[in-house]
Coordinates of C-alpha atoms in Angstrom, one line a residue:
Chain F
X1 CA 0.0 0.0 0.0
X2 CA 2.6 2.4 1.1
X3 CA 4.8 1.9 -1.9
X4 CA 1.8 2.3 -4.2
X5 CA 1.0 5.7 -2.7
X6 CA 4.6 6.8 -2.9
X7 CA 4.8 5.8 -6.6
X8 CA 1.7 7.7 -7.3
X9 CA 2.9 10.8 -5.6
X10 CA 6.4 10.9 -7.1
X11 CA 5.7 12.0 -10.7
X12 CA 3.3 14.6 -9.4
X13 CA 5.9 15.9 -6.9
X14 CA 8.5 16.0 -9.6
X15 CA 6.1 17.8 -11.9
X16 CA 5.4 20.4 -9.2
X17 CA 9.1 20.7 -8.6
X18 CA 9.9 21.4 -12.2
X19 CA 6.9 23.6 -12.6
X20 CA 7.9 25.8 -9.7
X21 CA 11.4 26.1 -11.0
X22 CA 10.1 27.2 -14.4
X23 CA 7.9 29.8 -12.7
X24 CA 11.0 31.1 -10.9
X25 CA 13.0 31.2 -14.1
X26 CA 10.2 33.2 -15.7
X27 CA 10.3 35.7 -12.9
X28 CA 14.0 36.1 -13.4
X29 CA 13.7 36.2 -17.2
X30 CA 11.2 39.1 -17.1
X31 CA 13.6 41.2 -15.1
X32 CA 16.7 40.3 -17.1
X33 CA 15.0 40.5 -20.5
X34 CA 13.4 43.8 -19.9
X35 CA 16.8 45.2 -18.7
X36 CA 18.5 43.8 -21.8
X37 CA 15.8 45.2 -24.2
X38 CA 16.1 48.6 -22.5
X39 CA 19.9 48.6 -22.7
X40 CA 19.9 47.4 -26.4
X41 CA 17.3 49.9 -27.4
X42 CA 19.1 52.8 -25.7
X43 CA 22.5 51.8 -27.1
X44 CA 21.2 51.3 -30.7
X45 CA 19.3 54.6 -30.6
X46 CA 22.0 56.6 -28.8
X47 CA 25.3 55.1 -30.3
X48 CA 25.4 57.4 -33.3
X49 CA 25.1 60.5 -31.1
X50 CA 27.3 59.3 -28.3
X51 CA 30.7 61.0 -28.1
X52 CA 32.8 63.5 -26.2
X53 CA 30.5 66.4 -27.4
X54 CA 28.0 65.2 -24.8
X55 CA 30.3 66.5 -22.0
X56 CA 32.1 69.1 -24.1
X57 CA 29.3 71.1 -25.7
X58 CA 26.4 73.1 -24.2
X59 CA 22.8 72.6 -25.2
X60 CA 21.8 74.0 -28.6
X61 CA 18.9 74.4 -31.0
X62 CA 20.8 72.4 -33.5
X63 CA 20.8 68.7 -32.6
X64 CA 24.0 68.2 -34.6
X65 CA 25.8 70.7 -32.3
X66 CA 24.1 70.1 -29.0
X67 CA 25.7 68.6 -25.9
X68 CA 24.9 68.2 -22.3
X69 CA 28.0 69.8 -20.6
X70 CA 26.0 71.9 -18.1
X71 CA 23.9 68.8 -17.3
X72 CA 26.8 66.4 -16.9
X73 CA 28.7 68.8 -14.5
X74 CA 25.5 69.9 -12.8
X75 CA 24.9 66.2 -12.0
X76 CA 28.5 65.7 -10.7
X77 CA 28.2 68.9 -8.5
X78 CA 24.8 68.0 -7.2
X79 CA 25.7 64.5 -6.3
X80 CA 28.9 65.7 -4.6
X81 CA 26.8 68.1 -2.6
X82 CA 24.4 65.4 -1.8
X83 CA 27.2 63.2 -0.5
X84 CA 28.6 66.1 1.5
X85 CA 25.3 66.5 3.3
X86 CA 24.0 62.9 3.5
X87 CA 27.1 61.0 4.5
X88 CA 28.0 62.7 7.8
X89 CA 24.4 63.0 8.8
X90 CA 23.5 59.5 7.8
X91 CA 26.5 57.8 9.3
X92 CA 26.2 59.9 12.5
X93 CA 22.5 59.0 12.9
X94 CA 23.3 55.3 12.3
X95 CA 26.2 55.3 14.9
X96 CA 23.9 56.9 17.4
X97 CA 21.0 54.5 16.8
X98 CA 23.3 51.4 16.9
X99 CA 25.9 52.2 19.4
X100 CA 24.5 54.7 21.8
X101 CA 20.7 54.6 21.8
X102 CA 18.8 51.9 23.7
X103 CA 17.7 49.9 20.7
X104 CA 14.6 48.4 22.4
X105 CA 13.2 51.6 23.8
X106 CA 9.9 52.5 22.1
X107 CA 11.3 55.9 21.1
X108 CA 14.2 54.3 19.2
X109 CA 11.9 51.8 17.6
X110 CA 9.6 54.6 16.5
X111 CA 12.5 56.5 14.9
X112 CA 13.7 53.3 13.2
X113 CA 10.3 52.6 11.8
X114 CA 9.9 56.2 10.6
X115 CA 13.3 56.1 8.8
X116 CA 12.1 53.0 7.0
X117 CA 8.9 54.7 6.0
X118 CA 10.8 57.7 4.8
X119 CA 12.9 55.5 2.5
X120 CA 9.7 54.6 0.7
X121 CA 8.3 58.1 0.2
X122 CA 8.0 59.1 -3.5
X123 CA 10.7 61.5 -4.5
X124 CA 8.2 64.1 -5.8
X125 CA 7.1 64.6 -2.2
X126 CA 10.7 65.5 -1.3
X127 CA 10.5 68.0 -4.2
X128 CA 7.4 69.6 -2.7
X129 CA 9.0 69.8 0.7
X130 CA 12.1 71.3 -0.9
X131 CA 10.1 73.8 -2.8
X132 CA 8.1 74.9 0.3
X133 CA 11.0 75.0 2.8
X134 CA 14.3 75.3 0.9
X135 CA 13.7 76.9 -2.5
X136 CA 11.0 79.2 -1.0
X137 CA 9.8 79.8 2.5
X138 CA 12.1 79.8 5.5
X139 CA 15.4 79.2 3.7
X140 CA 14.4 80.9 0.4
X141 CA 17.5 79.8 -1.5
X142 CA 15.8 79.7 -4.9
X143 CA 16.2 77.0 -7.6
X144 CA 20.0 76.7 -7.1
X145 CA 22.5 73.9 -6.9
X146 CA 22.7 74.1 -3.1
X147 CA 18.9 73.5 -2.9
X148 CA 19.2 70.6 -5.3
X149 CA 22.0 69.0 -3.2
X150 CA 20.0 69.4 0.0
X151 CA 16.8 67.9 -1.4
X152 CA 18.6 64.9 -2.9
X153 CA 20.4 64.5 0.5
X154 CA 17.1 64.4 2.3
X155 CA 15.9 61.9 -0.3
X156 CA 18.8 59.4 0.2
X157 CA 19.4 60.0 3.9
X158 CA 17.1 57.2 5.0
X159 CA 18.9 54.8 2.7
X160 CA 22.3 55.9 4.0
X161 CA 21.1 55.5 7.6
X162 CA 19.6 52.0 7.0
X163 CA 22.7 50.7 5.1
X164 CA 25.1 52.1 7.7
X165 CA 23.0 50.7 10.6
X166 CA 23.2 47.2 9.0
X167 CA 26.9 47.5 8.4
X168 CA 27.5 48.6 12.0
X169 CA 25.3 45.8 13.3
X170 CA 27.2 43.2 11.3
X171 CA 30.4 44.0 13.4
X172 CA 30.6 41.2 15.9
X173 CA 29.9 42.2 19.6
X174 CA 33.1 40.4 20.6
X175 CA 35.1 43.3 19.0
X176 CA 33.4 45.8 21.1
X177 CA 33.7 43.7 24.2
X178 CA 37.4 43.2 23.5
X179 CA 38.0 46.9 23.2
X180 CA 36.0 47.7 26.3
X181 CA 37.8 45.0 28.3
X182 CA 41.1 46.6 27.4
X183 CA 39.8 49.9 28.9
X184 CA 38.8 51.7 25.8
X185 CA 36.0 54.3 26.2
X186 CA 32.8 54.0 24.2
X187 CA 34.0 56.7 21.9
X188 CA 37.4 55.0 21.3
X189 CA 35.7 51.7 20.7
X190 CA 33.3 53.2 18.1
X191 CA 35.7 55.4 16.3
X192 CA 38.7 53.0 16.2
X193 CA 37.2 49.6 16.1
X194 CA 33.5 49.5 15.0
X195 CA 33.4 52.2 12.4
X196 CA 36.6 51.0 10.5
X197 CA 35.2 47.5 10.5
X198 CA 31.9 48.8 9.1
X199 CA 33.4 51.0 6.3
X200 CA 32.9 48.5 3.4
X201 CA 29.2 48.1 4.2
X202 CA 28.8 51.9 4.8
X203 CA 30.6 52.8 1.6
X204 CA 28.6 50.4 -0.5
X205 CA 25.4 51.8 1.0
X206 CA 26.5 55.4 0.3
X207 CA 27.3 54.7 -3.3
X208 CA 24.1 52.9 -4.0
X209 CA 22.2 55.7 -2.4
X210 CA 24.0 58.3 -4.5
X211 CA 23.3 56.1 -7.6
X212 CA 19.6 56.7 -6.8
X213 CA 20.2 60.4 -6.4
X214 CA 21.9 60.7 -9.8
X215 CA 18.8 59.4 -11.7
X216 CA 16.3 61.7 -10.0
X217 CA 14.5 64.4 -12.1
X218 CA 11.2 64.8 -10.4
X219 CA 12.2 66.6 -7.2
X220 CA 14.6 68.9 -9.1
X221 CA 11.9 69.8 -11.7
X222 CA 9.6 70.6 -8.7
X223 CA 12.0 73.1 -7.2
X224 CA 12.3 74.7 -10.7
X225 CA 15.7 73.5 -12.0
X226 CA 16.1 74.7 -15.6
X227 CA 16.1 72.8 -18.9
X228 CA 18.3 75.2 -20.8
X229 CA 21.5 76.2 -18.9
X230 CA 24.3 77.2 -21.2
X231 CA 27.0 77.6 -18.6
X232 CA 28.9 75.6 -16.0
X233 CA 27.8 75.7 -12.3
X234 CA 29.8 78.6 -10.8
X235 CA 29.1 78.1 -7.1
X236 CA 26.5 77.0 -4.6
X237 CA 24.1 79.7 -5.7
X238 CA 24.4 78.8 -9.4
X239 CA 21.4 77.9 -11.6
X240 CA 21.8 74.4 -12.8
X241 CA 20.4 71.4 -14.6
X242 CA 21.1 67.7 -14.4
X243 CA 21.2 64.8 -16.9
X244 CA 17.8 63.4 -16.2
X245 CA 16.2 66.8 -16.8
X246 CA 18.2 67.4 -20.0
X247 CA 17.1 63.9 -21.2
X248 CA 13.5 64.8 -20.4
X249 CA 13.7 68.0 -22.4
X250 CA 15.3 66.4 -25.4
X251 CA 12.7 63.6 -25.5
X252 CA 10.0 66.2 -25.8
X253 CA 11.5 68.0 -28.8
X254 CA 10.1 67.5 -32.3
X255 CA 13.4 66.8 -34.1
X256 CA 14.5 63.2 -34.4
X257 CA 18.1 64.3 -33.7
X258 CA 17.1 65.2 -30.2
X259 CA 15.6 61.8 -29.4
X260 CA 18.9 60.3 -30.5
X261 CA 20.7 62.7 -28.2
X262 CA 18.4 61.8 -25.4
X263 CA 19.3 58.1 -25.9
X264 CA 23.0 59.0 -26.0
X265 CA 22.7 61.0 -22.8
X266 CA 20.8 58.1 -21.2
X267 CA 23.8 55.9 -22.2
X268 CA 26.1 58.3 -20.4
X269 CA 23.9 58.3 -17.3
X270 CA 23.8 54.5 -17.4
X271 CA 27.6 54.3 -17.7
X272 CA 28.0 56.6 -14.8
X273 CA 25.6 54.5 -12.8
X274 CA 27.3 51.2 -13.7
X275 CA 30.6 52.8 -12.8
X276 CA 29.3 53.8 -9.4
X277 CA 27.9 50.3 -8.8
X278 CA 31.2 48.7 -9.9
X279 CA 33.0 50.9 -7.3
X280 CA 30.5 49.7 -4.7
X281 CA 31.1 46.1 -5.5
X282 CA 34.9 46.5 -5.6
X283 CA 34.9 48.2 -2.2
X284 CA 32.7 45.4 -0.8
X285 CA 34.8 42.6 -2.1
X286 CA 38.1 44.2 -1.3
X287 CA 37.4 45.0 2.3
X288 CA 35.0 42.2 3.2
X289 CA 35.8 40.8 6.6
X290 CA 35.6 37.2 7.7
X291 CA 35.3 37.0 11.4
Chain J
X1 CA 43.1 48.0 13.4
X2 CA 43.8 51.7 13.4
X3 CA 46.3 51.3 10.5
X4 CA 43.9 49.4 8.4
X5 CA 41.3 52.1 9.1
X6 CA 43.7 54.5 7.5
X7 CA 44.3 52.3 4.5
X8 CA 40.7 51.8 3.9
X9 CA 39.9 55.5 4.1
X10 CA 42.9 56.2 1.8
X11 CA 41.2 54.5 -1.1
X12 CA 37.9 56.3 -0.4
X13 CA 39.9 59.6 -0.3
X14 CA 41.6 58.6 -3.5
X15 CA 38.2 58.3 -5.2
X16 CA 37.2 61.7 -3.8
X17 CA 40.4 63.2 -5.2
X18 CA 39.8 61.6 -8.6
X19 CA 36.3 63.1 -8.6
X20 CA 37.7 66.5 -7.8
X21 CA 40.3 66.3 -10.5
X22 CA 37.6 65.4 -13.0
X23 CA 35.6 68.4 -11.9
X24 CA 38.6 70.6 -12.0
X25 CA 39.6 69.5 -15.5
X26 CA 36.1 70.2 -16.7
X27 CA 36.2 73.7 -15.3
X28 CA 39.5 74.5 -17.1
X29 CA 38.4 73.5 -20.6
X30 CA 35.0 75.2 -20.1
X31 CA 36.6 78.6 -19.3
X32 CA 38.9 78.3 -22.3
X33 CA 36.3 77.0 -24.6
X34 CA 33.5 79.5 -23.9
X35 CA 35.8 82.5 -23.9
X36 CA 37.4 81.5 -27.2
X37 CA 34.1 80.8 -28.8
X38 CA 32.6 84.1 -27.7
X39 CA 35.6 86.2 -28.8
X40 CA 36.1 84.4 -32.1
X41 CA 32.4 84.5 -33.1
X42 CA 32.1 88.3 -33.2
X43 CA 35.5 89.9 -33.0
X44 CA 34.5 92.7 -30.7
X45 CA 34.4 92.2 -26.9
X46 CA 30.9 92.6 -25.4
X47 CA 30.7 94.6 -22.2
X48 CA 27.3 93.2 -21.2
X49 CA 27.0 90.7 -18.4
X50 CA 24.4 89.4 -15.9
X51 CA 21.9 86.6 -15.5
X52 CA 18.5 86.4 -17.1
X53 CA 16.1 83.9 -15.6
X54 CA 13.3 82.8 -18.0
X55 CA 10.5 80.3 -17.3
X56 CA 7.1 79.4 -18.6
X57 CA 5.5 77.7 -21.6
X58 CA 7.3 74.6 -22.8
X59 CA 6.1 75.4 -26.3
X60 CA 7.9 78.7 -26.3
X61 CA 11.0 77.5 -24.5
X62 CA 12.8 76.3 -27.7
X63 CA 12.3 79.8 -29.1
X64 CA 13.8 81.5 -26.1
X65 CA 16.7 79.1 -25.7
X66 CA 17.5 79.5 -29.4
X67 CA 17.4 83.3 -28.9
X68 CA 19.6 82.9 -25.9
X69 CA 22.1 80.8 -27.7
X70 CA 22.4 83.3 -30.6
X71 CA 22.5 86.2 -28.2
X72 CA 25.3 84.6 -26.1
X73 CA 27.5 84.2 -29.2
X74 CA 27.7 88.0 -29.2
X75 CA 27.5 88.5 -25.5
X76 CA 29.2 85.5 -23.8
X77 CA 29.1 87.0 -20.3
X78 CA 25.3 87.2 -20.2
X79 CA 23.9 84.0 -18.7
X80 CA 20.4 83.0 -19.7
X81 CA 18.5 80.1 -18.3
X82 CA 15.2 78.7 -19.5
X83 CA 12.7 76.6 -17.6
X84 CA 9.5 74.9 -18.7
X85 CA 7.0 75.2 -15.9
X86 CA 4.1 75.7 -18.4
X87 CA 2.5 79.1 -19.2
X88 CA 0.4 79.1 -16.0
X89 CA 3.2 77.8 -13.8
X90 CA 5.6 80.3 -15.4
X91 CA 3.3 83.3 -14.7
X92 CA 3.0 82.2 -11.0
X93 CA 6.7 82.4 -10.6
X94 CA 7.0 85.5 -12.7
X95 CA 4.4 87.4 -10.6
X96 CA 6.1 86.1 -7.4
X97 CA 9.2 87.9 -8.6
X98 CA 11.2 84.7 -9.1
X99 CA 11.9 85.1 -12.8
X100 CA 12.9 88.0 -15.1
X101 CA 10.9 86.9 -18.1
X102 CA 8.0 84.6 -18.8
X103 CA 7.3 82.5 -21.9
X104 CA 3.6 82.3 -22.7
X105 CA 1.5 80.6 -25.4
X106 CA -1.5 82.7 -24.4
X107 CA -1.7 86.3 -23.0
X108 CA -1.5 86.8 -19.3
X109 CA -4.8 86.8 -17.4
X110 CA -5.1 90.3 -15.9
X111 CA -7.6 89.3 -13.2
X112 CA -6.3 85.9 -12.3
X113 CA -5.4 85.6 -8.6
X114 CA -2.0 84.1 -9.4
X115 CA -1.2 86.1 -12.6
X116 CA -2.2 89.7 -13.1
X117 CA -3.5 90.2 -9.6
X118 CA -0.3 88.7 -8.1
X119 CA 1.9 90.9 -10.3
X120 CA 0.0 94.0 -9.2
X121 CA 0.2 92.9 -5.5
X122 CA 3.9 92.4 -5.7
X123 CA 4.6 95.5 -7.7
X124 CA 5.8 93.7 -10.8
X125 CA 5.4 95.7 -14.0
X126 CA 5.8 93.9 -17.3
X127 CA 5.6 94.3 -21.1
X128 CA 4.1 92.0 -23.6
X129 CA 5.9 91.1 -26.9
X130 CA 4.7 88.8 -29.7
X131 CA 7.7 86.8 -31.0
X132 CA 6.4 84.1 -33.3
X133 CA 3.3 82.2 -34.4
X134 CA 2.3 78.6 -33.9
X135 CA -0.4 76.4 -35.4
X136 CA -2.1 73.5 -33.7
X137 CA -2.4 70.7 -36.1
X138 CA -5.2 68.1 -35.9
X139 CA -3.6 64.7 -36.8
X140 CA -4.9 61.2 -37.5
X141 CA -3.3 57.9 -38.5
X142 CA -2.0 57.6 -42.1
X143 CA -4.3 54.6 -42.4
X144 CA -7.3 56.9 -41.9
X145 CA -8.8 57.5 -45.4
X146 CA -12.0 59.1 -44.3
X147 CA -11.2 62.2 -42.3
X148 CA -9.8 64.7 -44.8
X149 CA -11.4 67.8 -43.3
X150 CA -13.3 68.4 -40.1
X151 CA -15.4 71.4 -39.3
X152 CA -15.0 73.3 -36.0
X153 CA -18.5 71.9 -35.0
X154 CA -17.3 68.3 -35.6
X155 CA -14.2 68.9 -33.5
X156 CA -16.3 70.4 -30.8
X157 CA -18.6 67.4 -30.8
X158 CA -15.5 65.3 -30.3
X159 CA -13.8 67.4 -27.6
X160 CA -16.6 69.1 -25.6
X161 CA -17.1 68.0 -22.0
X162 CA -20.5 66.5 -22.9
X163 CA -18.8 64.1 -25.3
X164 CA -17.1 62.4 -22.4
X165 CA -17.8 58.6 -22.5
X166 CA -20.4 59.2 -25.2
X167 CA -18.6 60.0 -28.4
X168 CA -16.1 57.2 -29.0
X169 CA -16.7 56.1 -32.6
X170 CA -16.0 57.9 -35.8
X171 CA -19.5 57.1 -37.0
X172 CA -20.8 59.5 -34.3
X173 CA -18.7 62.3 -35.7
X174 CA -20.1 62.0 -39.2
X175 CA -22.6 59.3 -40.4
X176 CA -20.5 58.8 -43.6
X177 CA -17.4 57.8 -41.5
X178 CA -16.8 54.1 -40.9
X179 CA -17.6 52.2 -37.8
X180 CA -14.1 52.6 -36.2
X181 CA -13.3 53.2 -32.5
X182 CA -12.2 56.8 -31.8
X183 CA -9.2 57.2 -29.5
X184 CA -8.1 60.7 -28.5
X185 CA -4.7 62.3 -27.7
X186 CA -4.2 65.8 -26.5
X187 CA -2.4 68.3 -24.4
X188 CA -2.1 68.1 -20.6
X189 CA -4.2 70.6 -18.5
X190 CA -1.1 72.6 -17.4
X191 CA -0.1 73.6 -20.9
X192 CA -1.1 76.8 -22.7
X193 CA -1.8 74.5 -25.7
X194 CA -4.7 73.0 -23.8
X195 CA -6.0 76.4 -22.7
X196 CA -5.9 77.7 -26.3
X197 CA -7.3 74.6 -27.9
X198 CA -10.3 74.4 -25.5
X199 CA -11.0 78.1 -25.9
X200 CA -10.8 77.9 -29.7
X201 CA -12.8 74.7 -30.3
X202 CA -15.1 74.3 -27.2
X203 CA -15.6 78.0 -26.7
X204 CA -14.5 78.0 -23.1
X205 CA -11.0 77.8 -21.7
X206 CA -10.2 74.5 -20.0
X207 CA -13.6 73.0 -20.9
X208 CA -12.7 69.6 -22.3
X209 CA -13.7 66.0 -22.0
X210 CA -11.2 64.3 -19.7
X211 CA -11.2 60.7 -21.1
X212 CA -8.3 61.1 -23.5
X213 CA -4.5 60.5 -23.3
X214 CA -3.3 63.8 -22.0
X215 CA 0.4 64.6 -22.2
X216 CA 2.7 67.6 -22.0
X217 CA 5.0 65.9 -24.5
X218 CA 3.7 66.1 -28.1
X219 CA 6.0 63.2 -29.1
X220 CA 3.7 60.9 -27.0
X221 CA 0.8 62.1 -29.1
X222 CA 2.8 61.4 -32.3
X223 CA 3.5 57.8 -31.0
X224 CA -0.1 57.3 -30.0
X225 CA -1.7 58.5 -33.2
X226 CA 0.9 56.7 -35.4
X227 CA 0.1 53.4 -33.7
X228 CA -3.7 53.4 -33.7
X229 CA -5.9 53.5 -36.9
X230 CA -8.8 55.2 -35.1
X231 CA -6.7 57.9 -33.3
X232 CA -7.1 61.6 -33.5
X233 CA -4.9 64.1 -31.7
X234 CA -3.8 67.7 -31.6
X235 CA -0.3 69.0 -31.3
X236 CA 2.1 71.8 -32.3
X237 CA 2.6 72.2 -36.0
X238 CA 6.3 71.6 -35.8
X239 CA 5.6 68.1 -34.4
X240 CA 3.5 67.3 -37.4
X241 CA 6.1 68.7 -39.8
X242 CA 8.9 66.6 -38.3
X243 CA 6.8 63.4 -38.4
X244 CA 5.0 63.7 -41.7
X245 CA 5.6 60.1 -42.6
X246 CA 3.9 58.9 -39.4
X247 CA 0.9 61.2 -39.3
X248 CA -1.8 62.6 -41.5
X249 CA -2.9 66.2 -41.0
X250 CA -6.6 67.0 -41.1
X251 CA -7.8 70.3 -42.7
X252 CA -10.0 72.5 -40.5
X253 CA -13.1 74.3 -41.7
X254 CA -14.2 77.4 -39.8
X255 CA -17.1 78.1 -42.1
X256 CA -14.9 79.4 -44.9
X257 CA -13.8 76.1 -46.5
X258 CA -11.1 73.6 -45.6
X259 CA -7.7 74.9 -44.7
X260 CA -4.6 72.9 -44.2
X261 CA -2.2 74.2 -41.5
X262 CA 1.1 75.5 -42.9
X263 CA 3.5 78.4 -42.3
X264 CA 1.6 80.3 -44.9
X265 CA -1.9 79.7 -43.7
X266 CA -1.0 80.3 -40.1
X267 CA 0.8 83.6 -41.0
X268 CA -2.0 85.0 -43.2
X269 CA -4.6 84.0 -40.6
X270 CA -6.6 81.7 -42.9
X271 CA -5.9 78.7 -40.7
X272 CA -8.7 79.4 -38.2
X273 CA -9.2 79.1 -35.3
X274 CA -6.1 77.1 -34.4
X275 CA -3.3 79.5 -35.3
X276 CA -2.0 81.5 -32.4
X277 CA 0.7 84.0 -31.6
X278 CA 3.4 83.3 -28.9
X279 CA 4.5 85.8 -26.3
X280 CA 7.3 86.7 -24.0
X281 CA 6.8 88.9 -20.9
X282 CA 9.9 90.8 -19.7
X283 CA 9.6 92.6 -16.4
X284 CA 10.2 96.3 -16.3
X285 CA 13.2 95.6 -14.0
X286 CA 14.8 93.4 -16.6
X287 CA 14.3 96.1 -19.3
X288 CA 16.1 98.6 -17.0
X289 CA 19.2 96.4 -17.1
X290 CA 21.2 97.0 -20.3
X291 CA 21.7 93.3 -20.9
X292 CA 18.0 92.7 -20.5
X293 CA 16.9 95.4 -22.9
X294 CA 19.6 94.2 -25.4
X295 CA 18.3 90.6 -25.2
X296 CA 14.7 91.6 -25.8
X297 CA 15.7 93.9 -28.7
X298 CA 17.7 91.0 -30.1
X299 CA 14.8 88.6 -29.7
X300 CA 12.5 90.9 -31.7
X301 CA 15.0 92.0 -34.4
X302 CA 16.1 88.4 -35.1
X303 CA 12.7 86.8 -34.7
X304 CA 12.7 85.5 -38.2
X305 CA 15.9 83.6 -37.8
X306 CA 15.0 82.4 -34.3
X307 CA 11.5 81.1 -35.4
X308 CA 13.1 79.4 -38.4
X309 CA 15.7 77.5 -36.3
X310 CA 13.2 76.6 -33.6
X311 CA 10.7 75.3 -36.2
X312 CA 8.1 77.9 -35.6
X313 CA 6.1 80.2 -38.0
X314 CA 7.7 83.6 -38.2
X315 CA 5.9 86.9 -37.5
X316 CA 3.9 88.5 -40.3
X317 CA 5.1 91.9 -41.7
X318 CA 2.3 93.6 -39.7
X319 CA 3.2 91.8 -36.5
X320 CA 6.9 92.6 -37.1
X321 CA 6.1 96.3 -37.5
X322 CA 4.1 96.2 -34.3
X323 CA 6.9 94.4 -32.4
X324 CA 9.5 96.9 -33.8
X325 CA 7.3 99.8 -32.7
X326 CA 6.9 98.2 -29.2
X327 CA 10.7 97.8 -28.9
X328 CA 11.2 101.5 -29.9
X329 CA 8.7 102.5 -27.1
X330 CA 10.6 100.2 -24.6
X331 CA 13.9 101.8 -25.6
X332 CA 12.6 105.3 -25.0
X333 CA 11.1 104.2 -21.7
X334 CA 14.0 102.1 -20.3
X335 CA 17.2 103.2 -22.0
X336 CA 19.2 105.2 -19.5

């Protein structure tokens, strides 16, 4: 009896097994295939227009002459500013939450929960916040590069905090205990032992967060970043544009030459993103610890 | 541990330095390049400098950025930025004192709370200048062999608010048309194109059915109409001209026969009621600045070339004379 039942169940189980595997493959394939289609489409469209003129020339009415110099450098400046704001604030908050705060207190848990929620807030909402409080309102900075950096910093701050917290949490308690046992203060333990050990994780998190910031257009359009900027950023109070906004503008133009340029600029943006991700992976692999 | 901390940060620091070097390199070539280009282009060194902030209609933006580009070849130290917040959005910023000039695809509303009223409240005086003409083209799929010409009444029966959910077949537009589903593409509600089209066709600004694909990007309308046999859409004339293979234009009859949109019919006013002038609104403050007055003068004097390059319909002789007259008045008033 038992053997009969088993024999009957086996092919069905095997079928289910294979079926489930196929479903999983499909899930994977949809993601990978759409990425490949997107990449191929962008590269085929953009390749003829891709070249140094993208970062050498300023925007123009003539698609054969136009470049995205102001957008490329606007992007670099904005992301550098974003990093300058988000990294110290984010790492600082993470160190406090992990090393100093009482993790189980309701207050800390509420803060942790809120940070996770903030990470899921749509970027346009940060744009509205920035428009009301930074570009206009109390700070009244206007649609300048400093405003852009601050808004993107707010946008990625939750991601930096979460990644840094995880990196710090992954440092084994024995390291802290060892340092404390040798008479180190809390400050010395954190600064000399825990933080250095967490650097690979923190750096990876920061770069991934900045990769998100680099692709954002919505919050910057919200604060009134411009689409035609024929000069380099000159300082924190300079008017600016970024690559996603330039792409957005070119896509909406009637001439076919501009849609080619938009694809070429998307290629450039993708290459910058891939480069940043490669740095993140290298950092992680190079400094990964085995305890 | 402390040493390895240093080593780790060193590579991070190296990356930062690399980034800074890249940025610095960029700055160098930029300075050289723009100076050289400006000096070489004209021969004489311009004394004008300053920043001019322009925002407003995304339809007009290509005109203003073309004007800015040509102007900057002669005056490389004047920095002009152009944004695309839409005609209404642009006026809001303009009257809040955030911009120097506003692009508009319709005249400013004198008694709107956020436009004329806000300008008055904030003490912002401005001038109006017509700088080019634009036509709105009605387009259908090239496979559409029945709609050659539509009357304004027929267009109204398609687009009026009462048509919502009711008119969705070509047969309802004209009994002689085939039984084909009608899908609609048009401008988003924030655009001046939407305001203008609804006023011209439906008789009331912003009165429109809402069940159509609305977009601020006319290329979306091009794609949509090109891919659907029963589609009808409206967009800027230049978008039709650049996509003639993918779209078919419909003639419009305003009671005086069918007229096809073209530079000529828009200019001579026979393409009714969908031809329109485009405007810029400089503030009085901008016109008091020498570089501001110079830019506005340049915009009007070179309007033919600018319209040509930005794919718009140039001003008519009459409009040109009016604009030149307006510039003369402005010069008298603002030149110090």
